[in-house]
Amino acid sequence: MTRKVFVYIAASLDGYIAKHDDDLTFLSLVEQPGEDYGYAEFIDTIDTVIIGRKTYDKVQAMGIEYLRADKEYHILTRTPRAQEGNVRFHTGDLKTLIEGLKQKGGKHIFVDGGAEVVNQLIRMDLIDEYIVSLIPILLGDGIRLFHDGRPEQNLAFVSSKSFEKGLVQLHYKRR
């Protein structure tokens, strides 16, 4: 199996993944007991997570149980830090990291954000599939998922799912 790089992320209908102050409270609009919008199923298909340091710090500060023993984490940072268990802090070239991970055996690779990391990988043409969950809200401003100035990328439709709380999940792959 060839390892693929997936973006799996939520955004407002107008394309923001957070408000400017990193406020994610709009995600609570679609919270529903017993519904994880396919996250558990998706997470079983990956064994490596790429995440920017700011996003990593935000998740840690929120007290979310995020790190799993069966996953390898690569935190992208400009400040070198020692490895902590299955968490590696990467200060080197992002393209080299991704290409090296893709050549290793294993499950798929999950890019968990933030937008800066996603857009770097788009510019390098290193994302294979996108799973974007649209939240039924127009934020009007904030941190955009897709930045201007990225190269055009033609995608193939894989699937869409709609859910009771109004979330619509879109899945596309690179052609």
JSON list of N, CA and C in Angstrom, two decimals, residues 9-12 14-20 114-116 118-119 140-148 150:
[
{"chain": "A", "resi": 9, "resn": "ILE", "atom": "N", "xyz": [-10.12, 17.95, 8.26]},
{"chain": "A", "resi": 9, "resn": "ILE", "atom": "CA", "xyz": [-10.25, 19.19, 9.01]},
{"chain": "A", "resi": 9, "resn": "ILE", "atom": "C", "xyz": [-11.67, 19.72, 8.92]},
{"chain": "A", "resi": 10, "resn": "ALA", "atom": "N", "xyz": [-12.05, 20.55, 9.86]},
{"chain": "A", "resi": 10, "resn": "ALA", "atom": "CA", "xyz": [-13.36, 21.21, 9.84]},
{"chain": "A", "resi": 10, "resn": "ALA", "atom": "C", "xyz": [-13.17, 22.69, 9.53]},
{"chain": "A", "resi": 11, "resn": "ALA", "atom": "N", "xyz": [-14.16, 23.25, 8.83]},
{"chain": "A", "resi": 11, "resn": "ALA", "atom": "CA", "xyz": [-14.13, 24.68, 8.49]},
{"chain": "A", "resi": 11, "resn": "ALA", "atom": "C", "xyz": [-15.55, 25.21, 8.45]},
{"chain": "A", "resi": 12, "resn": "SER", "atom": "N", "xyz": [-15.66, 26.51, 8.65]},
{"chain": "A", "resi": 12, "resn": "SER", "atom": "CA", "xyz": [-16.96, 27.17, 8.48]},
{"chain": "A", "resi": 12, "resn": "SER", "atom": "C", "xyz": [-17.33, 27.11, 7.00]},
{"chain": "A", "resi": 14, "resn": "ASP", "atom": "N", "xyz": [-17.82, 29.43, 5.05]},
{"chain": "A", "resi": 14, "resn": "ASP", "atom": "CA", "xyz": [-17.05, 30.42, 4.30]},
{"chain": "A", "resi": 14, "resn": "ASP", "atom": "C", "xyz": [-15.53, 30.19, 4.39]},
{"chain": "A", "resi": 15, "resn": "GLY", "atom": "N", "xyz": [-15.11, 29.02, 4.86]},
{"chain": "A", "resi": 15, "resn": "GLY", "atom": "CA", "xyz": [-13.73, 28.60, 4.72]},
{"chain": "A", "resi": 15, "resn": "GLY", "atom": "C", "xyz": [-12.75, 28.93, 5.82]},
{"chain": "A", "resi": 16, "resn": "TYR", "atom": "N", "xyz": [-13.25, 29.18, 7.04]},
{"chain": "A", "resi": 16, "resn": "TYR", "atom": "CA", "xyz": [-12.36, 29.50, 8.16]},
{"chain": "A", "resi": 16, "resn": "TYR", "atom": "C", "xyz": [-12.28, 28.31, 9.12]},
{"chain": "A", "resi": 17, "resn": "ILE", "atom": "N", "xyz": [-11.05, 28.03, 9.58]},
{"chain": "A", "resi": 17, "resn": "ILE", "atom": "CA", "xyz": [-10.87, 26.91, 10.52]},
{"chain": "A", "resi": 17, "resn": "ILE", "atom": "C", "xyz": [-10.87, 27.39, 11.96]},
{"chain": "A", "resi": 18, "resn": "ALA", "atom": "N", "xyz": [-10.79, 28.69, 12.16]},
{"chain": "A", "resi": 18, "resn": "ALA", "atom": "CA", "xyz": [-10.83, 29.28, 13.51]},
{"chain": "A", "resi": 18, "resn": "ALA", "atom": "C", "xyz": [-11.05, 30.78, 13.35]},
{"chain": "A", "resi": 19, "resn": "LYS", "atom": "N", "xyz": [-11.46, 31.41, 14.44]},
{"chain": "A", "resi": 19, "resn": "LYS", "atom": "CA", "xyz": [-11.51, 32.86, 14.46]},
{"chain": "A", "resi": 19, "resn": "LYS", "atom": "C", "xyz": [-10.07, 33.37, 14.64]},
{"chain": "A", "resi": 20, "resn": "HIS", "atom": "N", "xyz": [-9.84, 34.67, 14.49]},
{"chain": "A", "resi": 20, "resn": "HIS", "atom": "CA", "xyz": [-8.47, 35.21, 14.57]},
{"chain": "A", "resi": 20, "resn": "HIS", "atom": "C", "xyz": [-7.79, 34.91, 15.90]},
{"chain": "A", "resi": 114, "resn": "GLY", "atom": "N", "xyz": [-1.93, 23.40, 11.41]},
{"chain": "A", "resi": 114, "resn": "GLY", "atom": "CA", "xyz": [-2.95, 24.34, 11.03]},
{"chain": "A", "resi": 114, "resn": "GLY", "atom": "C", "xyz": [-2.87, 24.72, 9.56]},
{"chain": "A", "resi": 115, "resn": "ALA", "atom": "N", "xyz": [-3.52, 25.82, 9.26]},
{"chain": "A", "resi": 115, "resn": "ALA", "atom": "CA", "xyz": [-3.63, 26.29, 7.89]},
{"chain": "A", "resi": 115, "resn": "ALA", "atom": "C", "xyz": [-2.26, 26.56, 7.27]},
{"chain": "A", "resi": 116, "resn": "GLU", "atom": "N", "xyz": [-1.33, 27.05, 8.05]},
{"chain": "A", "resi": 116, "resn": "GLU", "atom": "CA", "xyz": [0.01, 27.33, 7.52]},
{"chain": "A", "resi": 116, "resn": "GLU", "atom": "C", "xyz": [0.65, 26.04, 6.99]},
{"chain": "A", "resi": 118, "resn": "VAL", "atom": "N", "xyz": [-0.97, 23.18, 6.13]},
{"chain": "A", "resi": 118, "resn": "VAL", "atom": "CA", "xyz": [-1.77, 22.70, 4.99]},
{"chain": "A", "resi": 118, "resn": "VAL", "atom": "C", "xyz": [-1.36, 23.44, 3.73]},
{"chain": "A", "resi": 119, "resn": "ASN", "atom": "N", "xyz": [-1.24, 24.76, 3.80]},
{"chain": "A", "resi": 119, "resn": "ASN", "atom": "CA", "xyz": [-0.93, 25.54, 2.61]},
{"chain": "A", "resi": 119, "resn": "ASN", "atom": "C", "xyz": [0.50, 25.34, 2.13]},
{"chain": "A", "resi": 140, "resn": "GLY", "atom": "N", "xyz": [-17.24, 34.96, 8.66]},
{"chain": "A", "resi": 140, "resn": "GLY", "atom": "CA", "xyz": [-16.97, 36.28, 8.13]},
{"chain": "A", "resi": 140, "resn": "GLY", "atom": "C", "xyz": [-15.52, 36.71, 8.22]},
{"chain": "A", "resi": 141, "resn": "ASP", "atom": "N", "xyz": [-14.76, 36.10, 9.10]},
{"chain": "A", "resi": 141, "resn": "ASP", "atom": "CA", "xyz": [-13.37, 36.49, 9.29]},
{"chain": "A", "resi": 141, "resn": "ASP", "atom": "C", "xyz": [-12.70, 35.42, 10.15]},
{"chain": "A", "resi": 142, "resn": "GLY", "atom": "N", "xyz": [-11.39, 35.35, 10.07]},
{"chain": "A", "resi": 142, "resn": "GLY", "atom": "CA", "xyz": [-10.67, 34.39, 10.89]},
{"chain": "A", "resi": 142, "resn": "GLY", "atom": "C", "xyz": [-9.47, 33.84, 10.16]},
{"chain": "A", "resi": 143, "resn": "ILE", "atom": "N", "xyz": [-9.12, 32.60, 10.49]},
{"chain": "A", "resi": 143, "resn": "ILE", "atom": "CA", "xyz": [-7.98, 31.92, 9.88]},
{"chain": "A", "resi": 143, "resn": "ILE", "atom": "C", "xyz": [-8.52, 31.06, 8.74]},
{"chain": "A", "resi": 144, "resn": "ARG", "atom": "N", "xyz": [-8.16, 31.45, 7.53]},
{"chain": "A", "resi": 144, "resn": "ARG", "atom": "CA", "xyz": [-8.65, 30.75, 6.34]},
{"chain": "A", "resi": 144, "resn": "ARG", "atom": "C", "xyz": [-7.97, 29.40, 6.19]},
{"chain": "A", "resi": 145, "resn": "LEU", "atom": "N", "xyz": [-8.75, 28.40, 5.79]},
{"chain": "A", "resi": 145, "resn": "LEU", "atom": "CA", "xyz": [-8.17, 27.09, 5.51]},
{"chain": "A", "resi": 145, "resn": "LEU", "atom": "C", "xyz": [-7.26, 27.17, 4.30]},
{"chain": "A", "resi": 146, "resn": "PHE", "atom": "N", "xyz": [-7.74, 27.73, 3.20]},
{"chain": "A", "resi": 146, "resn": "PHE", "atom": "CA", "xyz": [-6.95, 27.81, 1.97]},
{"chain": "A", "resi": 146, "resn": "PHE", "atom": "C", "xyz": [-6.54, 29.25, 1.70]},
{"chain": "A", "resi": 147, "resn": "HIS", "atom": "N", "xyz": [-5.23, 29.47, 1.62]},
{"chain": "A", "resi": 147, "resn": "HIS", "atom": "CA", "xyz": [-4.70, 30.81, 1.38]},
{"chain": "A", "resi": 147, "resn": "HIS", "atom": "C", "xyz": [-4.68, 31.12, -0.11]},
{"chain": "A", "resi": 148, "resn": "ASP", "atom": "N", "xyz": [-4.74, 32.40, -0.44]},
{"chain": "A", "resi": 148, "resn": "ASP", "atom": "CA", "xyz": [-4.57, 32.83, -1.82]},
{"chain": "A", "resi": 148, "resn": "ASP", "atom": "C", "xyz": [-3.13, 32.58, -2.25]},
{"chain": "A", "resi": 150, "resn": "ARG", "atom": "N", "xyz": [-1.95, 29.95, -3.87]},
{"chain": "A", "resi": 150, "resn": "ARG", "atom": "CA", "xyz": [-1.54, 28.54, -4.00]},
{"chain": "A", "resi": 150, "resn": "ARG", "atom": "C", "xyz": [-1.75, 28.12, -5.46]}
]
